[in-house]
Amino acid sequence: TTGFEEKDTTDTVLAQKGHFYGVYLLCSQSLDTRYHGRCYVGFTVNPKRRINQHNRGCDFGGAKKTSKSGPWQMVLIVHGFANNITALQFEWAWQQPALSTRLKIFPELKRKRPKETHFDYHLRILTKMLSVGPWHRLSLTVRWLETQYEREFEQLIPAHMQIVSGKLAITASQRLAAAQQHHTQKLWALECHLCMNRIENPERSRLGCLNLTCRLTCHMICLANYFLSEEQQPGQYIPISGRCPLCDTQLNWAALLQRKRLGHKANDIEVDSEDGAELSDVPELDSDLEADKEID
């Protein structure tokens, strides 16, 4: 997916508070030629709040490095990380390609090319990051937030990743968002459809199909191994995607885990396979550590 005609476009996408982790790219719109076009990489759980903090200055939660060189635009954000640790590791590598274990083998990323803009340099680093492990196996979304900055990527990104355009909005209530997405009760079997053993700790180890009419019930490890056997990539431990062994629906592993984390317990009913038949918000944290370095 590299061309604009292949991108999905959405005006506003709702993300759930406490389950959104993004790494963003800022570009300075300063009238001062010393700062105009400079870039800054950061982590956030709330993009709209974060850009406001950057533009108001460090006294209002912004970073020192961005306080006197704005105003700033958040032009791009990468999201879909399973947790803040993974996102923070991605942020650090994007900031420090010369120090990152995964990226320092690419000497061309150590500095800008002659006449290359700061933005194009950061996009080149991002393109390389999405093509190497461990990030190339994550189900990430690259979201353009400002259309005038949209570019084609220098190389193909993994097919399971998405390139989209549009703003993001963080919902105030996970419970409301969950209720809007799940109107149908999910029926669970008591035994794993793959290993045929009883699922003893369903709240921790059970996964099912995203198709709510499908009765698939599996141990998490059983379904992961089933998907990995389909991928035929030895040495991997976390699958990217696979087809439901019952209804053949194409399933994204990250989407399965996301639904698991949201824990739709109110809609879940356990039934014997032979019969045939309030979410808490995580505190919002953003990263702008003094150790972080802006890439010039």
PDB file of C-alpha atoms in Angstrom:
ATOM      1  CA  THR A   1       0.000   0.000   0.000  1.00  0.00           C
ATOM      2  CA  THR A   2       1.814   3.109  -1.212  1.00  0.00           C
ATOM      3  CA  GLY A   3      -0.476   5.067  -3.522  1.00  0.00           C
ATOM      4  CA  PHE A   4      -3.028   7.588  -2.404  1.00  0.00           C
ATOM      5  CA  GLU A   5      -5.759   5.841  -4.362  1.00  0.00           C
ATOM      6  CA  GLU A   6      -5.249   2.770  -2.191  1.00  0.00           C
ATOM      7  CA  LYS A   7      -5.602   4.604   1.119  1.00  0.00           C
ATOM      8  CA  ASP A   8      -8.673   4.460   3.284  1.00  0.00           C
ATOM      9  CA  THR A   9      -9.969   7.962   4.081  1.00  0.00           C
ATOM     10  CA  THR A  10     -11.969   8.854   7.157  1.00  0.00           C
ATOM     11  CA  ASP A  11     -12.879  12.287   8.521  1.00  0.00           C
ATOM     12  CA  THR A  12     -12.903  11.351  12.206  1.00  0.00           C
ATOM     13  CA  VAL A  13     -12.151   8.021  13.859  1.00  0.00           C
ATOM     14  CA  LEU A  14     -13.071   7.338  17.471  1.00  0.00           C
ATOM     15  CA  ALA A  15     -10.414   5.724  19.631  1.00  0.00           C
ATOM     16  CA  GLN A  16     -11.089   4.484  23.131  1.00  0.00           C
ATOM     17  CA  LYS A  17      -9.503   6.227  26.076  1.00  0.00           C
ATOM     18  CA  GLY A  18      -7.087   3.946  27.871  1.00  0.00           C
ATOM     19  CA  HIS A  19      -6.578   1.786  24.766  1.00  0.00           C
ATOM     20  CA  PHE A  20      -4.912   4.225  22.369  1.00  0.00           C
ATOM     21  CA  TYR A  21      -1.136   4.526  22.070  1.00  0.00           C
ATOM     22  CA  GLY A  22       0.308   6.652  19.287  1.00  0.00           C
ATOM     23  CA  VAL A  23       3.682   7.950  18.140  1.00  0.00           C
ATOM     24  CA  TYR A  24       3.351  11.243  16.298  1.00  0.00           C
ATOM     25  CA  LEU A  25       5.379  13.552  14.099  1.00  0.00           C
ATOM     26  CA  LEU A  26       5.197  17.337  14.535  1.00  0.00           C
ATOM     27  CA  CYS A  27       6.317  19.910  11.963  1.00  0.00           C
ATOM     28  CA  SER A  28       7.048  23.498  12.937  1.00  0.00           C
ATOM     29  CA  GLN A  29       5.069  26.254  11.222  1.00  0.00           C
ATOM     30  CA  SER A  30       7.232  28.972  12.784  1.00  0.00           C
ATOM     31  CA  LEU A  31       7.795  32.161  10.803  1.00  0.00           C
ATOM     32  CA  ASP A  32      11.362  32.109  12.090  1.00  0.00           C
ATOM     33  CA  THR A  33      13.477  30.430   9.401  1.00  0.00           C
ATOM     34  CA  ARG A  34      15.665  28.878  12.091  1.00  0.00           C
ATOM     35  CA  TYR A  35      12.777  26.671  13.192  1.00  0.00           C
ATOM     36  CA  HIS A  36      10.389  26.440  10.247  1.00  0.00           C
ATOM     37  CA  GLY A  37      10.127  22.859   8.980  1.00  0.00           C
ATOM     38  CA  ARG A  38      11.842  21.315  12.001  1.00  0.00           C
ATOM     39  CA  CYS A  39      10.321  18.057  13.271  1.00  0.00           C
ATOM     40  CA  TYR A  40       9.653  16.481  16.629  1.00  0.00           C
ATOM     41  CA  VAL A  41       8.717  12.874  17.471  1.00  0.00           C
ATOM     42  CA  GLY A  42       6.671  12.046  20.565  1.00  0.00           C
ATOM     43  CA  PHE A  43       4.295   9.586  22.198  1.00  0.00           C
ATOM     44  CA  THR A  44       0.723  10.295  23.248  1.00  0.00           C
ATOM     45  CA  VAL A  45      -2.519   8.691  24.358  1.00  0.00           C
ATOM     46  CA  ASN A  46      -4.539  11.742  23.264  1.00  0.00           C
ATOM     47  CA  PRO A  47      -3.363  13.497  20.067  1.00  0.00           C
ATOM     48  CA  LYS A  48      -5.667  16.538  20.286  1.00  0.00           C
ATOM     49  CA  ARG A  49      -4.674  17.287  23.862  1.00  0.00           C
ATOM     50  CA  ARG A  50      -0.998  16.723  23.112  1.00  0.00           C
ATOM     51  CA  ILE A  51      -0.743  19.167  20.215  1.00  0.00           C
ATOM     52  CA  ASN A  52      -2.481  21.795  22.328  1.00  0.00           C
ATOM     53  CA  GLN A  53       0.095  21.261  25.074  1.00  0.00           C
ATOM     54  CA  HIS A  54       2.980  21.612  22.625  1.00  0.00           C
ATOM     55  CA  ASN A  55       1.592  24.854  21.249  1.00  0.00           C
ATOM     56  CA  ARG A  56       0.896  26.342  24.702  1.00  0.00           C
ATOM     57  CA  GLY A  57       4.421  25.651  25.945  1.00  0.00           C
ATOM     58  CA  CYS A  58       6.183  23.643  28.636  1.00  0.00           C
ATOM     59  CA  ASP A  59       4.296  25.463  31.414  1.00  0.00           C
ATOM     60  CA  PHE A  60       1.151  23.758  30.140  1.00  0.00           C
ATOM     61  CA  GLY A  61       2.597  20.271  29.656  1.00  0.00           C
ATOM     62  CA  GLY A  62       4.414  20.775  26.369  1.00  0.00           C
ATOM     63  CA  ALA A  63       8.021  19.783  25.714  1.00  0.00           C
ATOM     64  CA  LYS A  64      10.911  22.207  26.249  1.00  0.00           C
ATOM     65  CA  LYS A  65      12.204  21.452  22.765  1.00  0.00           C
ATOM     66  CA  THR A  66       8.958  22.659  21.190  1.00  0.00           C
ATOM     67  CA  SER A  67       8.170  25.602  23.458  1.00  0.00           C
ATOM     68  CA  LYS A  68       9.920  28.365  21.503  1.00  0.00           C
ATOM     69  CA  SER A  69       9.867  27.020  17.963  1.00  0.00           C
ATOM     70  CA  GLY A  70       6.149  26.713  17.182  1.00  0.00           C
ATOM     71  CA  PRO A  71       3.386  26.808  16.290  1.00  0.00           C
ATOM     72  CA  TRP A  72       3.386  23.108  15.502  1.00  0.00           C
ATOM     73  CA  GLN A  73       1.219  20.837  13.393  1.00  0.00           C
ATOM     74  CA  MET A  74       0.748  17.151  14.159  1.00  0.00           C
ATOM     75  CA  VAL A  75       1.001  15.854  10.607  1.00  0.00           C
ATOM     76  CA  LEU A  76       1.278  12.101  11.098  1.00  0.00           C
ATOM     77  CA  ILE A  77       0.630   9.525  13.798  1.00  0.00           C
ATOM     78  CA  VAL A  78       1.352   5.798  13.967  1.00  0.00           C
ATOM     79  CA  HIS A  79      -1.071   3.882  16.185  1.00  0.00           C
ATOM     80  CA  GLY A  80      -2.271   0.369  16.902  1.00  0.00           C
ATOM     81  CA  PHE A  81       0.376  -0.503  19.494  1.00  0.00           C
ATOM     82  CA  ALA A  82      -0.740  -3.071  22.062  1.00  0.00           C
ATOM     83  CA  ASN A  83       0.580  -1.056  25.006  1.00  0.00           C
ATOM     84  CA  ASN A  84       2.535   2.046  25.959  1.00  0.00           C
ATOM     85  CA  ILE A  85       5.834   0.163  26.310  1.00  0.00           C
ATOM     86  CA  THR A  86       5.788  -0.945  22.670  1.00  0.00           C
ATOM     87  CA  ALA A  87       4.850   2.555  21.539  1.00  0.00           C
ATOM     88  CA  LEU A  88       7.591   4.181  23.646  1.00  0.00           C
ATOM     89  CA  GLN A  89      10.192   1.813  22.208  1.00  0.00           C
ATOM     90  CA  PHE A  90       9.019   2.752  18.709  1.00  0.00           C
ATOM     91  CA  GLU A  91       9.201   6.448  19.615  1.00  0.00           C
ATOM     92  CA  TRP A  92      12.768   6.147  20.903  1.00  0.00           C
ATOM     93  CA  ALA A  93      13.974   4.291  17.800  1.00  0.00           C
ATOM     94  CA  TRP A  94      12.367   6.893  15.523  1.00  0.00           C
ATOM     95  CA  GLN A  95      14.111   9.625  17.504  1.00  0.00           C
ATOM     96  CA  GLN A  96      17.460   7.818  17.677  1.00  0.00           C
ATOM     97  CA  PRO A  97      18.016   5.713  14.515  1.00  0.00           C
ATOM     98  CA  ALA A  98      21.786   5.840  14.938  1.00  0.00           C
ATOM     99  CA  LEU A  99      21.512   4.294  18.430  1.00  0.00           C
ATOM    100  CA  SER A 100      18.638   1.871  17.875  1.00  0.00           C
ATOM    101  CA  THR A 101      19.795  -1.760  17.728  1.00  0.00           C
ATOM    102  CA  ARG A 102      17.346  -2.402  14.898  1.00  0.00           C
ATOM    103  CA  LEU A 103      18.228   0.667  12.829  1.00  0.00           C
ATOM    104  CA  LYS A 104      21.925   1.362  13.346  1.00  0.00           C
ATOM    105  CA  ILE A 105      22.711  -1.292  10.729  1.00  0.00           C
ATOM    106  CA  PHE A 106      21.327   1.191   8.171  1.00  0.00           C
ATOM    107  CA  PRO A 107      24.050   3.877   7.887  1.00  0.00           C
ATOM    108  CA  GLU A 108      21.893   5.888   5.475  1.00  0.00           C
ATOM    109  CA  LEU A 109      19.579   6.754   8.376  1.00  0.00           C
ATOM    110  CA  LYS A 110      22.255   8.460  10.464  1.00  0.00           C
ATOM    111  CA  ARG A 111      21.760  11.874   8.882  1.00  0.00           C
ATOM    112  CA  LYS A 112      19.729  13.815   6.362  1.00  0.00           C
ATOM    113  CA  ARG A 113      20.588  13.662   2.689  1.00  0.00           C
ATOM    114  CA  PRO A 114      21.751  16.878   1.006  1.00  0.00           C
ATOM    115  CA  LYS A 115      18.760  19.224   0.506  1.00  0.00           C
ATOM    116  CA  GLU A 116      16.422  16.694   2.165  1.00  0.00           C
ATOM    117  CA  THR A 117      13.782  18.312   4.384  1.00  0.00           C
ATOM    118  CA  HIS A 118      13.442  17.360   8.031  1.00  0.00           C
ATOM    119  CA  PHE A 119      10.016  15.918   7.278  1.00  0.00           C
ATOM    120  CA  ASP A 120      11.217  13.733   4.402  1.00  0.00           C
ATOM    121  CA  TYR A 121      14.091  12.500   6.570  1.00  0.00           C
ATOM    122  CA  HIS A 122      11.702  11.449   9.330  1.00  0.00           C
ATOM    123  CA  LEU A 123       9.420   9.760   6.811  1.00  0.00           C
ATOM    124  CA  ARG A 124      12.396   7.843   5.419  1.00  0.00           C
ATOM    125  CA  ILE A 125      13.260   6.599   8.914  1.00  0.00           C
ATOM    126  CA  LEU A 126       9.644   5.587   9.518  1.00  0.00           C
ATOM    127  CA  THR A 127       9.486   3.697   6.225  1.00  0.00           C
ATOM    128  CA  LYS A 128      12.535   1.648   7.185  1.00  0.00           C
ATOM    129  CA  MET A 129      11.180   0.991  10.684  1.00  0.00           C
ATOM    130  CA  LEU A 130       7.941  -0.454   9.333  1.00  0.00           C
ATOM    131  CA  SER A 131       9.892  -2.920   7.191  1.00  0.00           C
ATOM    132  CA  VAL A 132      12.105  -4.461   9.903  1.00  0.00           C
ATOM    133  CA  GLY A 133      11.475  -6.544  12.995  1.00  0.00           C
ATOM    134  CA  PRO A 134       9.874  -6.444  15.400  1.00  0.00           C
ATOM    135  CA  TRP A 135       7.706  -3.630  14.049  1.00  0.00           C
ATOM    136  CA  HIS A 136       6.996  -5.216  10.658  1.00  0.00           C
ATOM    137  CA  ARG A 137       4.788  -7.824  12.348  1.00  0.00           C
ATOM    138  CA  LEU A 138       2.669  -5.333  14.290  1.00  0.00           C
ATOM    139  CA  SER A 139      -0.781  -4.400  12.995  1.00  0.00           C
ATOM    140  CA  LEU A 140      -0.079  -0.685  12.855  1.00  0.00           C
ATOM    141  CA  THR A 141      -1.931   2.170  11.199  1.00  0.00           C
ATOM    142  CA  VAL A 142      -0.113   5.125   9.651  1.00  0.00           C
ATOM    143  CA  ARG A 143      -2.536   8.034   9.809  1.00  0.00           C
ATOM    144  CA  TRP A 144      -2.042  11.269   7.907  1.00  0.00           C
ATOM    145  CA  LEU A 145      -3.504  14.150   9.909  1.00  0.00           C
ATOM    146  CA  GLU A 146      -2.607  16.967   7.493  1.00  0.00           C
ATOM    147  CA  THR A 147      -3.246  16.242   3.826  1.00  0.00           C
ATOM    148  CA  GLN A 148      -0.665  18.711   2.509  1.00  0.00           C
ATOM    149  CA  TYR A 149       2.098  16.540   3.985  1.00  0.00           C
ATOM    150  CA  GLU A 150       0.975  13.249   2.455  1.00  0.00           C
ATOM    151  CA  ARG A 151       3.696  11.421   0.567  1.00  0.00           C
ATOM    152  CA  GLU A 152       4.134   8.042  -1.020  1.00  0.00           C
ATOM    153  CA  PHE A 153       6.435   5.703   0.868  1.00  0.00           C
ATOM    154  CA  GLU A 154       9.782   4.871  -0.713  1.00  0.00           C
ATOM    155  CA  GLN A 155       9.111   1.151  -0.341  1.00  0.00           C
ATOM    156  CA  LEU A 156       6.171  -1.134   0.282  1.00  0.00           C
ATOM    157  CA  ILE A 157       4.999  -1.421   3.857  1.00  0.00           C
ATOM    158  CA  PRO A 158       3.636  -4.784   5.096  1.00  0.00           C
ATOM    159  CA  ALA A 159       0.254  -5.643   3.608  1.00  0.00           C
ATOM    160  CA  HIS A 160      -1.400  -6.051   7.027  1.00  0.00           C
ATOM    161  CA  MET A 161      -0.665  -2.409   7.914  1.00  0.00           C
ATOM    162  CA  GLN A 162      -2.935   0.447   6.885  1.00  0.00           C
ATOM    163  CA  ILE A 163      -2.314   3.924   5.496  1.00  0.00           C
ATOM    164  CA  VAL A 164      -5.290   6.181   6.223  1.00  0.00           C
ATOM    165  CA  SER A 165      -6.199   9.859   6.336  1.00  0.00           C
ATOM    166  CA  GLY A 166      -8.349  11.668   8.866  1.00  0.00           C
ATOM    167  CA  LYS A 167      -8.561  13.076  12.360  1.00  0.00           C
ATOM    168  CA  LEU A 168      -8.721  11.085  15.577  1.00  0.00           C
ATOM    169  CA  ALA A 169     -11.053  11.608  18.515  1.00  0.00           C
ATOM    170  CA  ILE A 170     -10.640   9.882  21.881  1.00  0.00           C
ATOM    171  CA  THR A 171     -13.939   8.763  23.409  1.00  0.00           C
ATOM    172  CA  ALA A 172     -14.586   9.735  27.026  1.00  0.00           C
ATOM    173  CA  SER A 173     -16.206   6.423  27.874  1.00  0.00           C
ATOM    174  CA  GLN A 174     -14.971   2.967  26.944  1.00  0.00           C
ATOM    175  CA  ARG A 175     -18.240   1.496  28.146  1.00  0.00           C
ATOM    176  CA  LEU A 176     -20.251   3.576  25.670  1.00  0.00           C
ATOM    177  CA  ALA A 177     -17.947   2.700  22.789  1.00  0.00           C
ATOM    178  CA  ALA A 178     -18.086  -0.983  23.645  1.00  0.00           C
ATOM    179  CA  ALA A 179     -21.868  -0.907  23.791  1.00  0.00           C
ATOM    180  CA  GLN A 180     -22.038   0.713  20.361  1.00  0.00           C
ATOM    181  CA  GLN A 181     -19.810  -1.936  18.808  1.00  0.00           C
ATOM    182  CA  HIS A 182     -21.360  -5.045  20.331  1.00  0.00           C
ATOM    183  CA  HIS A 183     -25.136  -5.406  20.134  1.00  0.00           C
ATOM    184  CA  THR A 184     -25.196  -9.183  19.915  1.00  0.00           C
ATOM    185  CA  GLN A 185     -24.457 -11.640  22.696  1.00  0.00           C
ATOM    186  CA  LYS A 186     -21.476 -13.891  22.144  1.00  0.00           C
ATOM    187  CA  LEU A 187     -22.052 -17.584  22.855  1.00  0.00           C
ATOM    188  CA  TRP A 188     -19.017 -19.454  24.156  1.00  0.00           C
ATOM    189  CA  ALA A 189     -18.363 -23.177  24.251  1.00  0.00           C
ATOM    190  CA  LEU A 190     -16.672 -24.703  27.281  1.00  0.00           C
ATOM    191  CA  GLU A 191     -14.043 -26.586  25.275  1.00  0.00           C
ATOM    192  CA  CYS A 192     -11.369 -25.425  22.863  1.00  0.00           C
ATOM    193  CA  HIS A 193     -12.354 -26.235  19.289  1.00  0.00           C
ATOM    194  CA  LEU A 194      -8.712 -26.908  18.385  1.00  0.00           C
ATOM    195  CA  CYS A 195      -7.328 -29.037  21.228  1.00  0.00           C
ATOM    196  CA  MET A 196     -10.741 -30.241  22.514  1.00  0.00           C
ATOM    197  CA  ASN A 197      -9.715 -29.600  26.133  1.00  0.00           C
ATOM    198  CA  ARG A 198     -11.825 -27.607  28.577  1.00  0.00           C
ATOM    199  CA  ILE A 199     -10.873 -23.943  28.945  1.00  0.00           C
ATOM    200  CA  GLU A 200     -10.198 -23.629  32.664  1.00  0.00           C
ATOM    201  CA  ASN A 201      -9.473 -19.892  32.892  1.00  0.00           C
ATOM    202  CA  PRO A 202     -11.580 -18.273  30.147  1.00  0.00           C
ATOM    203  CA  GLU A 203     -11.109 -14.675  31.272  1.00  0.00           C
ATOM    204  CA  ARG A 204      -7.374 -14.944  30.669  1.00  0.00           C
ATOM    205  CA  SER A 205      -6.904 -17.609  28.015  1.00  0.00           C
ATOM    206  CA  ARG A 206     -10.013 -17.677  25.800  1.00  0.00           C
ATOM    207  CA  LEU A 207     -10.339 -16.178  22.326  1.00  0.00           C
ATOM    208  CA  GLY A 208     -13.101 -16.360  19.761  1.00  0.00           C
ATOM    209  CA  CYS A 209     -13.968 -15.191  16.271  1.00  0.00           C
ATOM    210  CA  LEU A 210     -14.808 -11.548  15.574  1.00  0.00           C
ATOM    211  CA  ASN A 211     -17.824 -12.797  13.642  1.00  0.00           C
ATOM    212  CA  LEU A 212     -20.440 -12.728  16.407  1.00  0.00           C
ATOM    213  CA  THR A 213     -22.480 -15.481  14.738  1.00  0.00           C
ATOM    214  CA  CYS A 214     -19.492 -17.851  14.875  1.00  0.00           C
ATOM    215  CA  ARG A 215     -19.185 -20.219  17.858  1.00  0.00           C
ATOM    216  CA  LEU A 216     -15.384 -20.490  17.721  1.00  0.00           C
ATOM    217  CA  THR A 217     -13.924 -20.911  21.222  1.00  0.00           C
ATOM    218  CA  CYS A 218     -10.182 -21.481  21.612  1.00  0.00           C
ATOM    219  CA  HIS A 219      -7.284 -21.272  23.985  1.00  0.00           C
ATOM    220  CA  MET A 220      -5.261 -18.190  23.046  1.00  0.00           C
ATOM    221  CA  ILE A 221      -2.131 -20.299  22.543  1.00  0.00           C
ATOM    222  CA  CYS A 222      -4.006 -22.829  20.394  1.00  0.00           C
ATOM    223  CA  LEU A 223      -5.328 -20.174  18.041  1.00  0.00           C
ATOM    224  CA  ALA A 224      -1.924 -18.465  17.863  1.00  0.00           C
ATOM    225  CA  ASN A 225      -0.252 -21.733  16.904  1.00  0.00           C
ATOM    226  CA  TYR A 226      -2.980 -22.410  14.333  1.00  0.00           C
ATOM    227  CA  PHE A 227      -2.407 -19.023  12.681  1.00  0.00           C
ATOM    228  CA  LEU A 228       1.374 -19.424  12.773  1.00  0.00           C
ATOM    229  CA  SER A 229       1.112 -22.819  11.065  1.00  0.00           C
ATOM    230  CA  GLU A 230      -0.846 -21.118   8.273  1.00  0.00           C
ATOM    231  CA  GLU A 231       1.723 -18.331   7.926  1.00  0.00           C
ATOM    232  CA  GLN A 232       4.524 -20.890   7.494  1.00  0.00           C
ATOM    233  CA  GLN A 233       7.124 -18.563   8.995  1.00  0.00           C
ATOM    234  CA  PRO A 234       9.193 -20.626  11.448  1.00  0.00           C
ATOM    235  CA  GLY A 235      10.711 -18.865  14.437  1.00  0.00           C
ATOM    236  CA  GLN A 236       7.787 -16.502  15.011  1.00  0.00           C
ATOM    237  CA  TYR A 237       5.793 -16.541  18.233  1.00  0.00           C
ATOM    238  CA  ILE A 238       3.098 -13.930  17.606  1.00  0.00           C
ATOM    239  CA  PRO A 239       0.861 -14.274  14.542  1.00  0.00           C
ATOM    240  CA  ILE A 240      -0.236 -11.423  12.304  1.00  0.00           C
ATOM    241  CA  SER A 241      -3.513 -12.823  11.037  1.00  0.00           C
ATOM    242  CA  GLY A 242      -5.291 -15.987  10.005  1.00  0.00           C
ATOM    243  CA  ARG A 243      -8.627 -17.489   9.014  1.00  0.00           C
ATOM    244  CA  CYS A 244     -11.151 -18.697  11.544  1.00  0.00           C
ATOM    245  CA  PRO A 245     -11.041 -22.515  11.613  1.00  0.00           C
ATOM    246  CA  LEU A 246     -14.855 -22.619  11.797  1.00  0.00           C
ATOM    247  CA  CYS A 247     -16.290 -19.855   9.597  1.00  0.00           C
ATOM    248  CA  ASP A 248     -13.191 -18.946   7.509  1.00  0.00           C
ATOM    249  CA  THR A 249     -13.412 -15.248   8.448  1.00  0.00           C
ATOM    250  CA  GLN A 250     -10.110 -13.421   8.004  1.00  0.00           C
ATOM    251  CA  LEU A 251      -9.001 -12.400  11.498  1.00  0.00           C
ATOM    252  CA  ASN A 252      -6.399  -9.874  12.593  1.00  0.00           C
ATOM    253  CA  TRP A 253      -4.524 -10.997  15.705  1.00  0.00           C
ATOM    254  CA  ALA A 254      -4.215  -7.483  17.102  1.00  0.00           C
ATOM    255  CA  ALA A 255      -7.969  -6.969  16.716  1.00  0.00           C
ATOM    256  CA  LEU A 256      -8.612 -10.201  18.626  1.00  0.00           C
ATOM    257  CA  LEU A 257      -6.404  -9.068  21.484  1.00  0.00           C
ATOM    258  CA  GLN A 258      -7.982  -5.623  21.473  1.00  0.00           C
ATOM    259  CA  ARG A 259     -11.436  -7.130  21.954  1.00  0.00           C
ATOM    260  CA  LYS A 260     -10.005  -9.355  24.666  1.00  0.00           C
ATOM    261  CA  ARG A 261      -8.611  -6.342  26.509  1.00  0.00           C
ATOM    262  CA  LEU A 262     -11.888  -4.493  26.298  1.00  0.00           C
ATOM    263  CA  GLY A 263     -13.460  -7.465  28.064  1.00  0.00           C
ATOM    264  CA  HIS A 264     -17.076  -7.544  26.903  1.00  0.00           C
ATOM    265  CA  LYS A 265     -18.111  -9.616  29.896  1.00  0.00           C
ATOM    266  CA  ALA A 266     -21.645  -8.303  30.065  1.00  0.00           C
ATOM    267  CA  ASN A 267     -22.471  -9.773  26.663  1.00  0.00           C
ATOM    268  CA  ASP A 268     -20.760 -13.133  27.141  1.00  0.00           C
ATOM    269  CA  ILE A 269     -22.814 -16.278  27.904  1.00  0.00           C
ATOM    270  CA  GLU A 270     -21.222 -19.664  28.448  1.00  0.00           C
ATOM    271  CA  VAL A 271     -23.028 -22.731  27.101  1.00  0.00           C
ATOM    272  CA  ASP A 272     -22.032 -26.371  27.008  1.00  0.00           C
ATOM    273  CA  SER A 273     -20.728 -27.286  23.549  1.00  0.00           C
ATOM    274  CA  GLU A 274     -22.961 -30.330  23.517  1.00  0.00           C
ATOM    275  CA  ASP A 275     -26.135 -28.220  23.848  1.00  0.00           C
ATOM    276  CA  GLY A 276     -25.646 -26.537  20.488  1.00  0.00           C
ATOM    277  CA  ALA A 277     -26.587 -23.550  21.747  1.00  0.00           C
ATOM    278  CA  GLU A 278     -17.643  -1.188  34.077  1.00  0.00           C
ATOM    279  CA  LEU A 279     -14.347  -0.586  32.155  1.00  0.00           C
ATOM    280  CA  SER A 280     -11.769   1.608  33.926  1.00  0.00           C
ATOM    281  CA  ASP A 281      -9.858   4.380  32.154  1.00  0.00           C
ATOM    282  CA  VAL A 282      -6.079   4.309  32.268  1.00  0.00           C
ATOM    283  CA  PRO A 283      -4.467   7.606  33.345  1.00  0.00           C
ATOM    284  CA  GLU A 284      -3.382   9.607  30.335  1.00  0.00           C
ATOM    285  CA  LEU A 285       0.393   9.788  30.024  1.00  0.00           C
ATOM    286  CA  ASP A 286       2.537  11.377  27.334  1.00  0.00           C
ATOM    287  CA  SER A 287       6.255  11.079  26.884  1.00  0.00           C
ATOM    288  CA  ASP A 288       8.618  14.001  26.588  1.00  0.00           C
ATOM    289  CA  LEU A 289      11.597  12.870  28.638  1.00  0.00           C
ATOM    290  CA  GLU A 290      14.672  15.039  28.888  1.00  0.00           C
ATOM    291  CA  ALA A 291      16.617  12.139  27.412  1.00  0.00           C
ATOM    292  CA  ASP A 292      14.553  12.306  24.229  1.00  0.00           C
ATOM    293  CA  LYS A 293      16.276  13.916  21.322  1.00  0.00           C
ATOM    294  CA  GLU A 294      14.835  15.892  18.453  1.00  0.00           C
ATOM    295  CA  ILE A 295      16.292  14.741  15.136  1.00  0.00           C
ATOM    296  CA  ASP A 296      17.497  17.665  13.058  1.00  0.00           C
TER     297      ASP A 296
END
